[in-house]
Amino acid sequence: MLSKLASVTLEGIDGALCEVEVDVSPTTNQKPTIVGLPDAAVKESIERVRSAIINSGYRYPNEQYLVNLAPADVKKEGPAFDLPIALGVLACNGGLASENLSDYVIVGELALDGRIRPVNGVLSMAMTAAQKGYKGIIVPLENAAEAAVVQDIEVYAVGSLSQAVAFLSDLLPIEATCIDIDSLFDQVSQYEVDFSDVKGQESVKRALTIAAAGGHNVMMIGPPGAGKTMLAQRMAAILPSMSLAESLETTRVYSSVGLLPKDQALIATRPVRAPHHTASGPALVGGGTHPRPGELSLAHHGILFLDEFAEFPRNVLEMIRQPLEDGTVTISRARGTLRFPAQFVMLAAMNPCPCGYFGTAAKKCRCTYNQVERYLSKVSGPLVDRMDIHIEVPPVEFRKLRSTSNGSGSKQLRQQVQQARKRQMARFNDSIQTNATMAHKQVEKYCVLDEAAEMMLKQAITEFQLSARAHDKICKVARTIADLEDSDNIQPEHISEAISYRKLDRKF
């Protein structure tokens, strides 16, 4: 007897619909077999299905059976096929009489006692099921809230194989899982850190506010203990609130790799990723035999903070250059190409020399000139050229450390950032999100300079020998500064401040 059910597999972070065909017949292979490019986890489902069926009190077929996962040329990964395979076996064996199997997409991993365990990527699976027009999706209990974020499909949560059988046999009514998106956002969209925690460093806070307003990348150079890490960790708190679309995109990435926090259906705060400088290329950018998103994609719509920037292997840093320009990571393999989203604000922090105190009065530098040169040369000029803002982070004076005045806080700075973002949305008609993403034609159109600003920019380009890319970066940053000042036109003082954030080009 033949049964057919629908399930979903993941291709990167996207769901791909699969048909699960189960044929229980004496004429099939001598042992249960799964075909259709299954990985090891899918092949092992045969043993989990056998134990789950028997321990749930159902009859396991004496005949052997064949499971086909179609389309046959798509790699099937993970244990999410356990539940549909078990239901298909029972449907062929008479343990499940249901006329509406074809109405549902079914996913879930089986325990040996018949319990259903959660699986990765349920959000993408639910979105795929909704796009394909299915009536509902059957998911593990722990995945119900995540799947219910998708409003266009009914989500039914089951905790065991027997529950799934009873529901599909119309013996056990189960209410569709529903959640209130607005209240969910309110619960999980709060930040626990604030810019007011950082004493002093008002000039650096100003630079990070500009970066947040325009989506610009920042490089911070300063001695140990100056506050670079604290500032980077708090920058997400001044970025605009995530929209539902941004939240769904980011949540899909986290869900696909199993990093979605337990009991949290959505990522509603902008992520801050801070990989260690020993991270490999695939860990940072993504990849592997079966490509998975890396740190760049996990920072999607958030912050990627690379501390000890010069300590990262140079070949690893060079992998970042293209995603910084494109906003996506492309992983090419012999059997296909996958693209992962990677739109983020990059913060890089490094010391000015190996000992960390070159050019500061706080402590005498012990490094020779050649050591400083070798240290700075670890970061390539083309990569530094892609950083919009360079800022020196000086040591904090004692009086500021002991001051009871907190300085600029996240709430105040966030309001400024949101106003600047509104101006950008009105300017670009939502075609692009921030000033940092402007193409050269948009720079020419929206970054018109008067004569004084033009002369100032020309002198800076000539004196510092800046590249054409640096020219556009200065114009984009100046446009953002003007937006923060609620100015329609770029003034000479805006260009002057933007140029001041490129002076570190001379050190590389």
Short mmCIF file of C-alpha atoms in Angstrom, two decimals:
data_model
loop_
_atom_site.label_atom_id
_atom_site.label_comp_id
_atom_site.label_asym_id
_atom_site.label_seq_id
_atom_site.Cartn_x
_atom_site.Cartn_y
_atom_site.Cartn_z
CA MET A 1 0.00 0.00 0.00
CA LEU A 2 1.22 3.49 -0.84
CA SER A 3 0.77 6.70 1.17
CA LYS A 4 1.86 10.26 0.42
CA LEU A 5 2.51 13.12 2.84
CA ALA A 6 4.08 16.58 2.59
CA SER A 7 7.09 17.78 4.55
CA VAL A 8 9.81 20.43 4.21
CA THR A 9 13.59 20.39 4.13
CA LEU A 10 15.97 23.33 4.42
CA GLU A 11 18.20 24.63 1.66
CA GLY A 12 20.36 27.11 3.51
CA ILE A 13 17.74 29.11 5.40
CA ASP A 14 14.96 28.58 2.85
CA GLY A 15 12.36 25.85 3.00
CA ALA A 16 11.93 23.41 0.12
CA LEU A 17 8.72 21.38 -0.07
CA CYS A 18 9.21 17.59 -0.15
CA GLU A 19 6.79 14.77 -0.81
CA VAL A 20 7.20 11.75 1.48
CA GLU A 21 6.09 8.56 -0.27
CA VAL A 22 5.87 5.35 1.78
CA ASP A 23 5.32 2.00 0.08
CA VAL A 24 4.68 -0.98 2.40
CA SER A 25 4.73 -4.09 0.28
CA PRO A 26 6.22 -7.62 0.29
CA THR A 27 7.68 -6.84 -3.13
CA THR A 28 9.88 -3.99 -1.91
CA ASN A 29 13.47 -4.28 -0.71
CA GLN A 30 14.43 -6.84 1.92
CA LYS A 31 14.93 -4.13 4.54
CA PRO A 32 13.35 -0.69 5.12
CA THR A 33 15.05 1.78 2.79
CA ILE A 34 15.02 5.55 2.32
CA VAL A 35 15.91 7.03 -1.06
CA GLY A 36 16.01 10.62 -2.34
CA LEU A 37 19.46 11.89 -1.30
CA PRO A 38 19.01 11.46 2.48
CA ASP A 39 21.84 12.37 4.82
CA ALA A 40 22.89 10.20 7.77
CA ALA A 41 20.29 11.72 10.12
CA VAL A 42 17.50 10.93 7.66
CA LYS A 43 18.72 7.37 7.06
CA GLU A 44 18.78 6.72 10.81
CA SER A 45 15.11 7.67 11.07
CA ILE A 46 14.22 4.07 10.16
CA GLU A 47 15.31 2.90 13.62
CA ARG A 48 13.62 5.82 15.42
CA VAL A 49 10.39 5.23 13.51
CA ARG A 50 10.38 1.53 14.36
CA SER A 51 10.81 2.07 18.10
CA ALA A 52 8.39 5.03 18.22
CA ILE A 53 5.61 3.06 16.49
CA ILE A 54 6.01 -0.01 18.68
CA ASN A 55 6.36 1.96 21.95
CA SER A 56 3.29 4.03 21.08
CA GLY A 57 1.19 0.85 20.92
CA TYR A 58 0.77 0.56 17.16
CA ARG A 59 1.54 -2.44 15.01
CA TYR A 60 4.78 -2.25 13.09
CA PRO A 61 4.45 -3.79 9.61
CA ASN A 62 5.97 -7.23 9.03
CA GLU A 63 6.44 -6.31 5.39
CA GLN A 64 9.43 -4.23 4.44
CA TYR A 65 8.87 -0.76 3.07
CA LEU A 66 10.44 1.88 0.85
CA VAL A 67 10.46 5.60 1.61
CA ASN A 68 11.02 8.04 -1.24
CA LEU A 69 11.72 11.71 -0.53
CA ALA A 70 10.92 13.76 -3.63
CA PRO A 71 12.30 15.63 -5.47
CA ALA A 72 15.07 13.07 -5.58
CA ASP A 73 17.80 15.52 -6.64
CA VAL A 74 17.51 17.76 -3.53
CA LYS A 75 19.65 16.86 -0.52
CA LYS A 76 17.51 15.98 2.53
CA GLU A 77 19.03 16.81 5.90
CA GLY A 78 18.04 16.53 9.56
CA PRO A 79 15.52 14.52 11.57
CA ALA A 80 12.41 16.52 10.61
CA PHE A 81 11.21 13.64 8.38
CA ASP A 82 10.75 11.21 11.30
CA LEU A 83 7.12 12.12 11.99
CA PRO A 84 5.87 12.13 8.37
CA ILE A 85 7.62 8.80 7.70
CA ALA A 86 6.04 7.22 10.79
CA LEU A 87 2.60 8.53 9.84
CA GLY A 88 3.09 7.25 6.31
CA VAL A 89 3.95 3.78 7.62
CA LEU A 90 0.88 3.78 9.85
CA ALA A 91 -1.32 4.99 6.98
CA CYS A 92 -0.14 2.04 4.90
CA ASN A 93 -0.48 -0.36 7.83
CA GLY A 94 -4.04 0.54 8.77
CA GLY A 95 -3.05 2.34 11.97
CA LEU A 96 -4.10 5.71 10.55
CA ALA A 97 -7.24 6.22 8.51
CA SER A 98 -7.29 9.79 7.30
CA GLU A 99 -8.62 11.46 4.21
CA ASN A 100 -6.93 14.81 4.92
CA LEU A 101 -3.24 13.86 5.07
CA SER A 102 -2.64 15.92 1.96
CA ASP A 103 -3.94 19.08 3.68
CA TYR A 104 -0.98 19.37 6.06
CA VAL A 105 2.76 19.79 5.99
CA ILE A 106 4.26 17.62 8.74
CA VAL A 107 7.64 17.96 10.48
CA GLY A 108 9.10 16.58 13.69
CA GLU A 109 11.80 14.38 15.18
CA LEU A 110 10.72 11.23 17.02
CA ALA A 111 12.06 9.97 20.33
CA LEU A 112 12.12 6.20 20.83
CA ASP A 113 9.11 6.38 23.17
CA GLY A 114 7.02 8.27 20.61
CA ARG A 115 7.57 11.78 21.92
CA ILE A 116 8.14 14.49 19.32
CA ARG A 117 11.25 16.62 19.66
CA PRO A 118 11.71 20.13 18.19
CA VAL A 119 13.56 20.66 14.91
CA ASN A 120 15.49 23.55 13.38
CA GLY A 121 14.14 25.92 10.75
CA VAL A 122 10.42 25.64 11.57
CA LEU A 123 9.80 29.31 10.75
CA SER A 124 11.07 28.84 7.19
CA MET A 125 9.11 25.59 6.94
CA ALA A 126 5.88 27.30 7.99
CA MET A 127 6.48 30.12 5.52
CA THR A 128 6.99 27.58 2.72
CA ALA A 129 3.82 25.71 3.68
CA ALA A 130 1.85 28.97 3.64
CA GLN A 131 3.26 29.97 0.26
CA LYS A 132 2.28 26.59 -1.21
CA GLY A 133 -1.32 26.98 -0.03
CA TYR A 134 -1.55 24.17 2.55
CA LYS A 135 -4.34 24.25 5.11
CA GLY A 136 -2.01 23.79 8.08
CA ILE A 137 1.31 22.59 9.40
CA ILE A 138 1.84 20.01 12.16
CA VAL A 139 4.88 20.81 14.31
CA PRO A 140 6.38 19.78 17.68
CA LEU A 141 5.03 21.55 20.76
CA GLU A 142 8.29 23.46 21.35
CA ASN A 143 8.17 24.88 17.82
CA ALA A 144 4.52 25.98 17.90
CA ALA A 145 5.04 29.64 18.83
CA GLU A 146 7.79 30.05 16.24
CA ALA A 147 5.64 28.62 13.45
CA ALA A 148 2.59 30.63 14.57
CA VAL A 149 4.44 33.85 13.72
CA VAL A 150 3.40 33.07 10.14
CA GLN A 151 -0.14 34.43 10.00
CA ASP A 152 -1.27 32.77 6.75
CA ILE A 153 -1.40 29.15 7.93
CA GLU A 154 -2.91 27.20 10.83
CA VAL A 155 -0.32 25.70 13.16
CA TYR A 156 -1.13 22.51 15.08
CA ALA A 157 1.24 21.45 17.84
CA VAL A 158 1.58 17.79 18.86
CA GLY A 159 3.69 16.30 21.61
CA SER A 160 3.69 12.63 20.59
CA LEU A 161 3.12 10.27 17.69
CA SER A 162 -0.17 9.08 19.22
CA GLN A 163 -1.40 12.70 19.43
CA ALA A 164 -0.59 13.26 15.76
CA VAL A 165 -2.42 10.06 14.78
CA ALA A 166 -5.46 10.96 16.88
CA PHE A 167 -5.61 14.49 15.43
CA LEU A 168 -5.37 13.32 11.83
CA SER A 169 -7.98 10.62 12.53
CA ASP A 170 -10.37 13.31 13.87
CA LEU A 171 -10.36 11.65 17.28
CA LEU A 172 -8.54 14.46 19.10
CA PRO A 173 -9.46 18.09 18.33
CA ILE A 174 -6.47 20.44 18.64
CA GLU A 175 -6.82 24.20 18.59
CA ALA A 176 -4.56 26.04 16.17
CA THR A 177 -1.77 27.92 17.93
CA CYS A 178 -2.15 31.70 17.80
CA ILE A 179 0.10 34.45 19.11
CA ASP A 180 -0.17 38.22 19.40
CA ILE A 181 2.74 39.63 17.39
CA ASP A 182 2.52 43.10 18.98
CA SER A 183 2.63 41.84 22.56
CA LEU A 184 5.41 39.43 21.62
CA PHE A 185 7.49 42.33 20.30
CA ASP A 186 6.88 44.29 23.48
CA GLN A 187 8.10 41.38 25.60
CA VAL A 188 11.36 40.68 23.77
CA SER A 189 12.36 44.01 22.23
CA GLN A 190 13.98 45.56 25.30
CA TYR A 191 17.72 46.15 25.59
CA GLU A 192 19.50 45.54 28.89
CA VAL A 193 22.41 47.91 28.17
CA ASP A 194 22.55 51.67 27.70
CA PHE A 195 25.06 54.16 26.31
CA SER A 196 24.91 56.05 29.58
CA ASP A 197 26.90 53.18 31.12
CA VAL A 198 29.97 54.44 29.23
CA LYS A 199 31.74 57.30 31.00
CA GLY A 200 33.13 60.02 28.76
CA GLN A 201 33.86 59.20 25.09
CA GLU A 202 31.25 61.68 23.84
CA SER A 203 33.10 62.12 20.55
CA VAL A 204 33.01 58.36 19.97
CA LYS A 205 29.32 58.25 20.87
CA ARG A 206 28.77 60.97 18.27
CA ALA A 207 30.56 58.89 15.62
CA LEU A 208 28.54 55.78 16.51
CA THR A 209 25.32 57.79 16.37
CA ILE A 210 26.21 58.86 12.83
CA ALA A 211 27.02 55.24 11.97
CA ALA A 212 23.68 54.04 13.36
CA ALA A 213 21.75 56.77 11.54
CA GLY A 214 23.26 55.99 8.15
CA GLY A 215 24.17 52.30 8.50
CA HIS A 216 27.90 53.06 8.24
CA ASN A 217 30.75 50.73 9.16
CA VAL A 218 33.14 51.92 11.88
CA MET A 219 36.73 51.23 12.85
CA MET A 220 37.79 52.16 16.38
CA ILE A 221 41.45 52.41 17.37
CA GLY A 222 42.51 52.93 20.95
CA PRO A 223 44.42 51.51 23.91
CA PRO A 224 43.13 48.65 26.10
CA GLY A 225 40.43 49.65 28.57
CA ALA A 226 39.29 52.75 26.69
CA GLY A 227 35.74 51.40 26.30
CA LYS A 228 35.70 50.08 22.72
CA THR A 229 33.94 46.85 23.63
CA MET A 230 31.37 48.56 25.88
CA LEU A 231 30.53 51.03 23.12
CA ALA A 232 30.14 48.29 20.52
CA GLN A 233 27.89 46.20 22.75
CA ARG A 234 25.58 49.17 23.28
CA MET A 235 25.32 50.39 19.71
CA ALA A 236 22.38 48.09 18.94
CA ALA A 237 20.36 49.98 21.57
CA ILE A 238 20.39 53.15 19.45
CA LEU A 239 19.48 51.50 16.16
CA PRO A 240 15.84 51.86 15.05
CA SER A 241 13.39 49.21 16.27
CA MET A 242 13.22 46.12 14.10
CA SER A 243 10.29 45.86 11.73
CA LEU A 244 8.38 42.57 11.51
CA ALA A 245 9.98 41.83 8.14
CA GLU A 246 13.48 42.38 9.55
CA SER A 247 12.65 40.28 12.59
CA LEU A 248 11.41 37.40 10.45
CA GLU A 249 14.54 37.47 8.27
CA THR A 250 16.86 37.42 11.27
CA THR A 251 14.82 34.77 13.09
CA ARG A 252 14.98 32.49 10.05
CA VAL A 253 18.76 32.56 10.16
CA TYR A 254 18.90 31.73 13.87
CA SER A 255 16.21 29.06 13.57
CA SER A 256 17.98 27.29 10.69
CA VAL A 257 21.12 26.71 12.79
CA GLY A 258 19.32 25.96 16.06
CA LEU A 259 20.35 29.18 17.83
CA LEU A 260 16.89 30.59 18.44
CA PRO A 261 16.62 31.03 22.25
CA LYS A 262 14.32 28.56 23.97
CA ASP A 263 10.77 29.83 24.52
CA GLN A 264 11.42 32.78 22.19
CA ALA A 265 9.49 32.82 18.94
CA LEU A 266 11.13 35.89 17.41
CA ILE A 267 14.40 37.80 17.43
CA ALA A 268 13.01 41.28 18.15
CA THR A 269 16.23 43.02 19.26
CA ARG A 270 19.02 43.68 16.82
CA PRO A 271 21.67 40.98 17.25
CA VAL A 272 25.23 41.79 18.28
CA ARG A 273 27.72 39.13 17.17
CA ALA A 274 31.28 39.23 18.45
CA PRO A 275 33.26 36.25 17.07
CA HIS A 276 36.69 35.53 18.53
CA HIS A 277 39.71 36.41 16.42
CA THR A 278 40.55 32.68 16.10
CA ALA A 279 37.33 32.09 14.11
CA SER A 280 37.83 30.32 10.78
CA GLY A 281 36.62 31.58 7.43
CA PRO A 282 33.57 29.26 7.26
CA ALA A 283 32.64 30.15 10.86
CA LEU A 284 32.73 33.85 10.04
CA VAL A 285 31.36 33.95 6.51
CA GLY A 286 29.50 30.64 6.33
CA GLY A 287 30.08 27.43 4.44
CA GLY A 288 30.98 23.84 5.20
CA THR A 289 30.17 20.62 3.35
CA HIS A 290 26.50 21.37 3.84
CA PRO A 291 26.61 25.19 3.79
CA ARG A 292 25.38 26.92 6.95
CA PRO A 293 25.16 30.62 7.78
CA GLY A 294 28.16 32.13 9.56
CA GLU A 295 28.61 35.06 11.91
CA LEU A 296 28.01 37.58 9.12
CA SER A 297 24.51 36.20 8.55
CA LEU A 298 23.82 35.83 12.28
CA ALA A 299 24.49 39.58 12.50
CA HIS A 300 21.84 40.29 9.83
CA HIS A 301 20.02 43.57 10.62
CA GLY A 302 22.29 44.02 13.63
CA ILE A 303 25.92 44.54 14.62
CA LEU A 304 29.02 42.54 13.73
CA PHE A 305 31.75 43.43 16.21
CA LEU A 306 35.27 42.28 15.41
CA ASP A 307 37.44 42.98 18.44
CA GLU A 308 41.22 42.65 18.14
CA PHE A 309 40.72 43.27 14.43
CA ALA A 310 44.40 42.96 13.53
CA GLU A 311 44.61 39.53 15.20
CA PHE A 312 42.16 37.94 12.74
CA PRO A 313 43.93 35.95 10.00
CA ARG A 314 44.31 38.20 7.00
CA ASN A 315 42.77 35.67 4.60
CA VAL A 316 39.69 35.48 6.85
CA LEU A 317 39.31 39.28 6.91
CA GLU A 318 39.56 39.43 3.12
CA MET A 319 36.48 37.20 2.91
CA ILE A 320 34.44 40.00 4.49
CA ARG A 321 35.12 42.53 1.75
CA GLN A 322 32.51 41.34 -0.76
CA PRO A 323 29.66 40.81 1.74
CA LEU A 324 30.28 44.34 3.05
CA GLU A 325 29.54 45.66 -0.42
CA ASP A 326 26.72 43.30 -1.44
CA GLY A 327 24.86 42.67 1.81
CA THR A 328 24.76 38.93 1.03
CA VAL A 329 27.07 35.94 1.39
CA THR A 330 27.32 33.64 -1.63
CA ILE A 331 28.44 30.05 -1.01
CA SER A 332 29.20 28.09 -4.17
CA ARG A 333 29.42 24.32 -4.23
CA ALA A 334 29.46 21.76 -7.03
CA ARG A 335 25.76 20.97 -6.55
CA GLY A 336 24.57 24.56 -6.34
CA THR A 337 24.88 28.06 -4.95
CA LEU A 338 23.32 29.34 -1.75
CA ARG A 339 22.92 32.95 -0.68
CA PHE A 340 22.61 34.02 2.93
CA PRO A 341 21.54 37.54 3.97
CA ALA A 342 24.26 39.66 5.60
CA GLN A 343 23.14 43.27 6.01
CA PHE A 344 24.77 44.58 9.15
CA VAL A 345 26.73 47.47 10.63
CA MET A 346 30.31 46.36 11.12
CA LEU A 347 32.31 47.62 14.09
CA ALA A 348 36.01 46.84 14.16
CA ALA A 349 38.22 47.57 17.15
CA MET A 350 41.97 47.31 17.41
CA ASN A 351 44.92 48.60 19.38
CA PRO A 352 47.32 51.08 17.73
CA CYS A 353 50.27 48.71 18.26
CA PRO A 354 51.08 45.27 19.77
CA CYS A 355 51.39 46.63 23.32
CA GLY A 356 48.37 48.88 22.80
CA TYR A 357 49.75 52.25 23.93
CA PHE A 358 51.31 53.81 20.84
CA GLY A 359 50.47 57.52 20.63
CA THR A 360 48.88 57.73 24.09
CA ALA A 361 50.13 59.55 27.16
CA ALA A 362 48.59 57.04 29.56
CA LYS A 363 51.48 54.59 29.31
CA LYS A 364 54.77 54.45 27.45
CA CYS A 365 54.72 52.35 24.29
CA ARG A 366 57.31 49.55 24.25
CA CYS A 367 57.01 48.78 20.54
CA THR A 368 59.57 49.65 17.88
CA TYR A 369 58.57 51.48 14.72
CA ASN A 370 58.88 48.28 12.66
CA GLN A 371 56.68 46.37 15.11
CA VAL A 372 53.97 49.03 14.81
CA GLU A 373 54.20 48.94 11.02
CA ARG A 374 53.95 45.14 10.91
CA TYR A 375 51.00 45.19 13.29
CA LEU A 376 49.02 47.73 11.27
CA SER A 377 49.89 45.99 8.01
CA LYS A 378 47.92 42.93 9.14
CA VAL A 379 44.80 44.81 8.05
CA SER A 380 44.72 45.44 4.32
CA GLY A 381 44.19 48.89 2.88
CA PRO A 382 41.25 47.79 0.69
CA LEU A 383 39.40 46.50 3.76
CA VAL A 384 40.07 49.69 5.74
CA ASP A 385 38.90 51.63 2.69
CA ARG A 386 35.49 49.96 3.06
CA MET A 387 35.06 51.30 6.59
CA ASP A 388 33.06 54.52 6.45
CA ILE A 389 34.16 56.00 9.77
CA HIS A 390 37.53 55.77 11.53
CA ILE A 391 37.63 57.03 15.08
CA GLU A 392 40.32 57.13 17.74
CA VAL A 393 39.15 56.09 21.21
CA PRO A 394 41.34 57.85 23.81
CA PRO A 395 41.82 56.68 27.41
CA VAL A 396 39.15 57.96 29.80
CA GLU A 397 40.33 60.58 32.28
CA PHE A 398 39.98 59.83 36.00
CA ARG A 399 37.62 62.74 36.63
CA LYS A 400 35.24 61.43 33.97
CA LEU A 401 35.39 57.92 35.39
CA ARG A 402 34.37 59.24 38.79
CA SER A 403 31.81 61.70 37.46
CA THR A 404 28.16 61.17 38.40
CA SER A 405 27.09 62.57 35.04
CA ASN A 406 26.26 59.75 32.64
CA GLY A 407 26.42 61.75 29.41
CA SER A 408 24.43 60.74 26.33
CA GLY A 409 22.02 57.85 26.87
CA SER A 410 20.58 55.36 24.39
CA LYS A 411 17.05 56.80 24.45
CA GLN A 412 18.20 60.28 23.46
CA LEU A 413 20.54 59.03 20.74
CA ARG A 414 17.99 56.57 19.42
CA GLN A 415 15.49 59.37 18.85
CA GLN A 416 18.07 61.24 16.77
CA VAL A 417 18.80 58.09 14.75
CA GLN A 418 15.13 57.41 14.09
CA GLN A 419 14.52 60.95 12.84
CA ALA A 420 17.47 60.64 10.47
CA ARG A 421 16.21 57.28 9.20
CA LYS A 422 12.78 58.79 8.51
CA ARG A 423 14.42 61.43 6.31
CA GLN A 424 16.23 58.71 4.39
CA MET A 425 13.07 56.68 3.88
CA ALA A 426 11.30 59.76 2.53
CA ARG A 427 14.25 60.58 0.26
CA PHE A 428 14.68 57.14 -1.26
CA ASN A 429 11.00 56.07 -1.27
CA ASP A 430 12.02 52.85 0.51
CA SER A 431 14.13 51.80 -2.49
CA ILE A 432 17.19 51.56 -0.26
CA GLN A 433 17.32 51.59 3.49
CA THR A 434 20.22 53.84 4.49
CA ASN A 435 22.68 56.37 3.16
CA ALA A 436 25.45 53.79 3.41
CA THR A 437 23.78 51.67 0.73
CA MET A 438 23.66 54.45 -1.87
CA ALA A 439 25.13 53.62 -5.25
CA HIS A 440 27.39 56.13 -6.98
CA LYS A 441 24.49 57.59 -8.97
CA GLN A 442 22.56 58.24 -5.78
CA VAL A 443 25.64 59.89 -4.26
CA GLU A 444 25.80 62.26 -7.22
CA LYS A 445 22.08 63.01 -6.90
CA TYR A 446 21.68 63.40 -3.15
CA CYS A 447 25.12 64.61 -2.05
CA VAL A 448 25.35 67.93 -3.91
CA LEU A 449 28.02 70.23 -2.42
CA ASP A 450 28.37 73.99 -2.53
CA GLU A 451 31.64 75.63 -3.59
CA ALA A 452 33.15 75.82 -0.08
CA ALA A 453 32.37 72.16 0.66
CA GLU A 454 33.67 71.14 -2.76
CA MET A 455 37.02 72.82 -2.15
CA MET A 456 37.27 71.28 1.31
CA LEU A 457 36.65 67.80 -0.09
CA LYS A 458 39.13 68.31 -2.93
CA GLN A 459 41.86 69.34 -0.50
CA ALA A 460 41.23 66.29 1.70
CA ILE A 461 41.27 63.86 -1.23
CA THR A 462 44.54 65.36 -2.50
CA GLU A 463 46.29 65.63 0.88
CA PHE A 464 45.35 62.19 2.20
CA GLN A 465 45.48 60.52 -1.26
CA LEU A 466 42.06 58.97 -0.72
CA SER A 467 40.47 56.55 -3.17
CA ALA A 468 37.30 57.03 -5.18
CA ARG A 469 35.55 54.73 -2.71
CA ALA A 470 36.70 56.93 0.18
CA HIS A 471 35.34 59.96 -1.71
CA ASP A 472 31.89 58.36 -1.84
CA LYS A 473 32.15 57.28 1.81
CA ILE A 474 32.83 60.88 2.89
CA CYS A 475 29.85 62.14 0.89
CA LYS A 476 27.57 59.47 2.37
CA VAL A 477 28.68 60.21 5.94
CA ALA A 478 28.22 63.96 5.33
CA ARG A 479 24.71 63.25 4.03
CA THR A 480 23.95 61.37 7.26
CA ILE A 481 25.34 64.19 9.40
CA ALA A 482 23.08 66.61 7.53
CA ASP A 483 20.12 64.30 8.17
CA LEU A 484 20.92 64.29 11.88
CA GLU A 485 20.96 68.09 11.79
CA ASP A 486 17.63 68.07 9.90
CA SER A 487 19.29 69.85 6.99
CA ASP A 488 18.23 69.41 3.37
CA ASN A 489 21.64 70.49 2.08
CA ILE A 490 25.14 69.31 2.96
CA GLN A 491 26.98 72.21 4.60
CA PRO A 492 30.78 72.73 4.76
CA GLU A 493 30.77 71.77 8.47
CA HIS A 494 29.14 68.45 7.57
CA ILE A 495 31.85 67.69 5.04
CA SER A 496 34.50 68.80 7.55
CA GLU A 497 33.24 66.37 10.18
CA ALA A 498 32.98 63.54 7.64
CA ILE A 499 36.59 64.16 6.54
CA SER A 500 37.75 64.02 10.16
CA TYR A 501 36.58 60.41 10.24
CA ARG A 502 38.99 59.41 7.44
CA LYS A 503 42.30 60.59 8.90
CA LEU A 504 43.31 57.09 9.94
CA ASP A 505 43.72 56.23 6.24
CA ARG A 506 47.24 57.63 6.56
CA LYS A 507 48.21 54.89 9.01
CA PHE A 508 47.47 52.00 6.64
#
